[in-house]
mmCIF file of C-alpha atoms and ligand atoms in Angstrom:
data_model
loop_
_atom_site.group_PDB
_atom_site.id
_atom_site.type_symbol
_atom_site.label_atom_id
_atom_site.label_comp_id
_atom_site.label_asym_id
_atom_site.label_seq_id
_atom_site.Cartn_x
_atom_site.Cartn_y
_atom_site.Cartn_z
ATOM 1 C CA LEU V 753 -32.367 -113.257 68.091
ATOM 2 C CA ARG V 754 -30.886 -115.208 65.216
ATOM 3 C CA LEU V 755 -27.743 -117.142 64.499
ATOM 4 C CA LYS V 756 -25.322 -116.448 61.663
ATOM 5 C CA ILE V 757 -25.699 -118.896 58.776
ATOM 6 C CA VAL V 758 -22.270 -119.850 57.460
ATOM 7 C CA GLN V 759 -21.622 -119.888 53.706
ATOM 8 C CA ALA V 760 -19.965 -122.439 51.394
ATOM 9 C CA GLY V 761 -16.225 -122.409 51.965
ATOM 10 C CA GLU V 762 -16.496 -122.778 55.763
ATOM 11 C CA GLU V 763 -14.910 -126.089 56.679
ATOM 12 C CA VAL V 764 -17.711 -127.021 59.108
ATOM 13 C CA LEU V 765 -20.028 -127.502 56.103
ATOM 14 C CA ARG V 766 -17.665 -130.211 54.830
ATOM 15 C CA GLN V 767 -17.286 -132.156 58.081
ATOM 16 C CA ARG V 768 -19.361 -135.087 59.251
ATOM 17 C CA GLY V 769 -21.245 -133.930 62.348
ATOM 18 C CA ARG V 770 -20.789 -135.714 65.675
ATOM 19 C CA GLU V 771 -23.720 -137.871 66.812
ATOM 20 C CA LEU V 772 -25.468 -136.652 69.976
ATOM 21 C CA THR V 773 -25.933 -138.986 72.945
ATOM 22 C CA ARG V 774 -29.471 -139.451 74.265
ATOM 23 C CA ALA V 775 -28.309 -137.935 77.555
ATOM 24 C CA GLU V 776 -27.219 -134.617 76.051
ATOM 25 C CA ILE V 777 -30.399 -133.994 74.011
ATOM 26 C CA PRO V 778 -32.491 -132.696 76.996
ATOM 27 C CA SER V 779 -29.612 -130.464 78.172
ATOM 28 C CA PRO V 780 -30.219 -126.692 78.230
ATOM 29 C CA LYS V 781 -27.424 -126.246 75.667
ATOM 30 C CA ILE V 782 -29.107 -128.432 73.033
ATOM 31 C CA GLN V 783 -32.657 -127.290 73.842
ATOM 32 C CA GLN V 784 -31.595 -123.624 73.524
ATOM 33 C CA LEU V 785 -29.803 -124.411 70.276
ATOM 34 C CA ILE V 786 -33.015 -125.968 68.880
ATOM 35 C CA GLU V 787 -34.990 -122.821 69.794
ATOM 36 C CA LEU V 788 -32.402 -120.544 68.194
ATOM 37 C CA MET V 789 -32.253 -122.706 65.068
ATOM 38 C CA ARG V 790 -36.056 -122.582 64.787
ATOM 39 C CA GLU V 791 -36.027 -118.780 64.964
ATOM 40 C CA THR V 792 -33.104 -118.542 62.519
ATOM 41 C CA MET V 793 -34.831 -120.861 60.022
ATOM 42 C CA ARG V 794 -38.095 -118.883 60.199
ATOM 43 C CA ASP V 795 -36.278 -115.583 59.905
ATOM 44 C CA ALA V 796 -34.261 -116.652 56.819
ATOM 45 C CA PRO V 797 -36.847 -118.005 55.815
ATOM 46 C CA GLY V 798 -36.081 -121.625 55.013
ATOM 47 C CA VAL V 799 -37.735 -125.053 55.233
ATOM 48 C CA GLY V 800 -34.792 -126.663 57.006
ATOM 49 C CA LEU V 801 -31.617 -125.787 58.860
ATOM 50 C CA ALA V 802 -28.811 -128.154 59.868
ATOM 51 C CA ALA V 803 -26.492 -127.512 62.825
ATOM 52 C CA PRO V 804 -23.318 -127.303 60.643
ATOM 53 C CA GLN V 805 -24.946 -124.307 58.919
ATOM 54 C CA ILE V 806 -24.754 -122.352 62.166
ATOM 55 C CA GLY V 807 -21.239 -123.599 62.872
ATOM 56 C CA GLU V 808 -22.064 -126.596 65.133
ATOM 57 C CA SER V 809 -20.607 -129.882 63.894
ATOM 58 C CA ILE V 810 -23.339 -132.119 65.349
ATOM 59 C CA GLN V 811 -26.041 -134.300 63.772
ATOM 60 C CA LEU V 812 -29.099 -132.157 64.444
ATOM 61 C CA ALA V 813 -31.440 -130.448 61.972
ATOM 62 C CA VAL V 814 -34.741 -128.587 62.236
ATOM 63 C CA ILE V 815 -37.450 -128.776 59.555
ATOM 64 C CA GLU V 816 -40.673 -126.865 58.929
ATOM 65 C CA ASP V 817 -42.523 -126.171 55.678
ATOM 66 C CA ARG V 818 -45.229 -123.579 56.296
ATOM 67 C CA ALA V 819 -48.288 -123.044 54.074
ATOM 68 C CA GLU V 820 -47.359 -119.350 53.717
ATOM 69 C CA TYR V 821 -44.190 -120.383 51.831
ATOM 70 C CA HIS V 822 -46.371 -122.009 49.144
ATOM 71 C CA ARG V 823 -47.959 -118.786 47.901
ATOM 72 C CA GLU V 824 -45.334 -118.306 45.164
ATOM 73 C CA LEU V 825 -46.266 -121.674 43.648
ATOM 74 C CA THR V 826 -49.347 -122.586 41.615
ATOM 75 C CA GLN V 827 -51.598 -125.471 42.666
ATOM 76 C CA GLU V 828 -50.161 -127.487 39.783
ATOM 77 C CA GLN V 829 -46.567 -126.787 40.898
ATOM 78 C CA LEU V 830 -47.432 -127.823 44.462
ATOM 79 C CA ARG V 831 -49.055 -130.996 43.117
ATOM 80 C CA GLU V 832 -46.147 -132.013 40.876
ATOM 81 C CA ARG V 833 -43.684 -131.371 43.733
ATOM 82 C CA ASP V 834 -45.962 -133.273 46.134
ATOM 83 C CA ARG V 835 -45.432 -130.342 48.508
ATOM 84 C CA LYS V 836 -47.590 -129.973 51.621
ATOM 85 C CA PRO V 837 -47.119 -128.126 54.913
ATOM 86 C CA ILE V 838 -44.812 -129.957 57.340
ATOM 87 C CA PRO V 839 -45.021 -129.046 61.061
ATOM 88 C CA PHE V 840 -41.864 -128.039 62.912
ATOM 89 C CA HIS V 841 -39.793 -130.974 64.090
ATOM 90 C CA VAL V 842 -36.232 -131.955 64.950
ATOM 91 C CA VAL V 843 -34.114 -134.725 63.410
ATOM 92 C CA ILE V 844 -31.110 -136.053 65.374
ATOM 93 C CA ASN V 845 -28.578 -138.756 64.314
ATOM 94 C CA PRO V 846 -30.637 -139.717 61.225
ATOM 95 C CA LYS V 847 -30.248 -142.918 59.216
ATOM 96 C CA LEU V 848 -31.638 -142.553 55.692
ATOM 97 C CA ILE V 849 -33.275 -145.450 53.844
ATOM 98 C CA ILE V 850 -34.387 -144.952 50.230
ATOM 99 C CA THR V 851 -37.746 -146.693 49.754
ATOM 100 C CA ASP V 852 -38.518 -145.518 46.193
ATOM 101 C CA ASN V 853 -35.546 -144.499 44.087
ATOM 102 C CA THR V 854 -37.671 -142.920 41.328
ATOM 103 C CA SER V 855 -35.955 -139.583 40.811
ATOM 104 C CA ASN V 856 -37.662 -136.209 41.083
ATOM 105 C CA ASP V 857 -35.882 -133.282 39.402
ATOM 106 C CA PHE V 858 -36.566 -129.766 40.679
ATOM 107 C CA PHE V 859 -34.699 -126.560 41.507
ATOM 108 C CA GLU V 860 -33.223 -126.665 44.997
ATOM 109 C CA GLY V 861 -31.369 -124.004 46.960
ATOM 110 C CA CYS V 862 -29.514 -123.715 50.250
ATOM 111 C CA LEU V 863 -29.183 -120.941 52.855
ATOM 112 C CA SER V 864 -25.422 -121.691 52.897
ATOM 113 C CA VAL V 865 -25.101 -121.168 49.120
ATOM 114 C CA ALA V 866 -27.026 -117.908 49.193
ATOM 115 C CA GLY V 867 -28.333 -116.480 45.935
ATOM 116 C CA TYR V 868 -28.103 -119.591 43.757
ATOM 117 C CA THR V 869 -30.153 -122.614 42.769
ATOM 118 C CA ALA V 870 -29.850 -125.682 40.519
ATOM 119 C CA ILE V 871 -31.806 -128.739 39.517
ATOM 120 C CA VAL V 872 -31.126 -131.604 41.905
ATOM 121 C CA SER V 873 -32.356 -135.153 41.468
ATOM 122 C CA ARG V 874 -33.740 -136.654 44.708
ATOM 123 C CA ALA V 875 -35.303 -140.014 45.540
ATOM 124 C CA HIS V 876 -39.109 -139.898 45.608
ATOM 125 C CA SER V 877 -39.683 -141.770 48.877
ATOM 126 C CA ILE V 878 -37.535 -142.374 51.945
ATOM 127 C CA ALA V 879 -37.658 -143.539 55.535
ATOM 128 C CA VAL V 880 -35.581 -141.903 58.266
ATOM 129 C CA GLU V 881 -34.753 -143.461 61.615
ATOM 130 C CA CYS V 882 -33.663 -140.822 64.102
ATOM 131 C CA LEU V 883 -34.141 -139.294 67.534
ATOM 132 C CA ASN V 884 -36.466 -136.350 68.153
ATOM 133 C CA GLU V 885 -35.974 -133.368 70.500
ATOM 134 C CA HIS V 886 -37.155 -135.525 73.453
ATOM 135 C CA ALA V 887 -34.475 -138.159 72.688
ATOM 136 C CA GLU V 888 -37.189 -140.601 71.557
ATOM 137 C CA SER V 889 -36.581 -142.977 68.620
ATOM 138 C CA VAL V 890 -38.832 -142.129 65.687
ATOM 139 C CA LYS V 891 -39.264 -143.434 62.146
ATOM 140 C CA ILE V 892 -40.338 -140.888 59.552
ATOM 141 C CA GLU V 893 -41.743 -141.928 56.162
ATOM 142 C CA ALA V 894 -41.663 -139.171 53.595
ATOM 143 C CA ALA V 895 -42.341 -138.629 49.899
ATOM 144 C CA GLY V 896 -42.107 -135.758 47.451
ATOM 145 C CA TRP V 897 -40.927 -132.371 48.715
ATOM 146 C CA TYR V 898 -40.692 -133.485 52.340
ATOM 147 C CA ALA V 899 -38.408 -136.338 51.246
ATOM 148 C CA ARG V 900 -36.303 -133.760 49.355
ATOM 149 C CA ILE V 901 -35.973 -131.543 52.441
ATOM 150 C CA LEU V 902 -34.915 -134.501 54.583
ATOM 151 C CA GLN V 903 -32.347 -135.682 52.015
ATOM 152 C CA HIS V 904 -30.921 -132.139 51.785
ATOM 153 C CA GLU V 905 -30.658 -131.704 55.583
ATOM 154 C CA ILE V 906 -29.240 -135.197 56.200
ATOM 155 C CA ASP V 907 -26.625 -134.485 53.533
ATOM 156 C CA HIS V 908 -25.588 -131.399 55.559
ATOM 157 C CA LEU V 909 -25.024 -133.579 58.644
ATOM 158 C CA HIS V 910 -22.612 -135.692 56.577
ATOM 159 C CA GLY V 911 -20.711 -132.773 55.013
ATOM 160 C CA THR V 912 -22.472 -132.820 51.637
ATOM 161 C CA LEU V 913 -23.991 -129.800 49.868
ATOM 162 C CA TYR V 914 -26.559 -129.804 47.055
ATOM 163 C CA VAL V 915 -23.851 -128.549 44.678
ATOM 164 C CA ASP V 916 -22.272 -132.046 44.983
ATOM 165 C CA ARG V 917 -25.461 -133.564 43.559
ATOM 166 C CA MET V 918 -26.779 -130.882 41.193
ATOM 167 C CA ALA V 919 -26.955 -131.017 37.414
ATOM 168 C CA PRO V 920 -24.107 -128.467 37.101
ATOM 169 C CA ARG V 921 -25.256 -126.863 33.852
ATOM 170 C CA THR V 922 -28.605 -125.925 35.415
ATOM 171 C CA TRP V 923 -26.895 -123.855 38.145
ATOM 172 C CA THR V 924 -28.275 -120.308 38.106
ATOM 173 C CA THR V 925 -28.709 -117.255 40.270
ATOM 174 C CA LEU V 926 -32.020 -117.282 42.155
ATOM 175 C CA GLU V 927 -32.897 -114.061 40.374
ATOM 176 C CA ASN V 928 -32.446 -115.612 36.946
ATOM 177 C CA ALA V 929 -34.252 -118.812 37.981
ATOM 178 C CA ARG V 930 -37.284 -116.670 38.842
ATOM 179 C CA ARG V 931 -36.865 -114.501 35.766
ATOM 180 C CA PHE V 932 -36.341 -117.157 33.101
ATOM 181 C CA TRP V 933 -37.131 -120.667 34.370
ATOM 182 C CA LYS V 934 -39.917 -120.432 36.951
ATOM 183 C CA ASP V 935 -42.570 -122.081 34.764
ATOM 184 C CA THR V 936 -40.303 -124.386 32.736
ATOM 185 C CA SER V 937 -40.220 -128.137 33.364
ATOM 186 C CA ALA V 938 -36.980 -129.741 34.562
ATOM 187 C CA LYS V 939 -36.913 -131.811 31.374
ATOM 188 C CA GLU V 940 -36.978 -128.711 29.184
ATOM 189 C CA ILE V 941 -34.414 -126.918 31.368
ATOM 190 C CA HIS V 942 -32.100 -129.932 31.031
ATOM 191 C CA SER V 943 -32.487 -129.886 27.257
ATOM 192 C CA ARG V 944 -31.977 -126.115 26.899
ATOM 193 C CA MET V 945 -29.158 -125.675 29.468
ATOM 194 C CA GLY V 946 -27.658 -129.156 29.150
ATOM 195 C CA ALA V 947 -24.490 -130.220 27.335
ATOM 196 C CA LYS V 948 -24.636 -129.878 23.551
HETATM 197 ZN ZN1 ZN Y 1073 -28.808 -126.370 52.850
#
């Protein structure tokens, strides 16, 4: 069983999601939604899925970065992205705090902008204050790729897509990103694709 992932152009992706109350988080409706979002994310597959992407305008996202997704990347690429497996968890009503604004530039894609990717600059380190799936307050500290995933998903909850933040001239089909730019540094991509 999987949910339909809506694509760019659906208004729900441009709305700010409603915050959940602590009381509604344990409800069967929300708990079932979390299960369905987990299955939908794994099926896609993706490393995060925000409720607006399945048509629900609420501030809830699921995240999971599995080791099996890292096979396409070399050890060096994993190291420079600071990418490590992240266990499944749920982020509700997040508040984002940037703790290290050093920017990291890498290709980023989105299940709601299927088939494309672009270089997006993201803060290196962040903290997130939110509720988890048990309605408990948690503070997450994240760096590198995990920080990127969180920034991308929290943007979704506020109606923002990566295309609002991308370096527009680096926008490419996923196919061409794999074909031409897979092993090229962001700096070189900027210089070769960037404005003359
Ligand atoms: Zn997305």
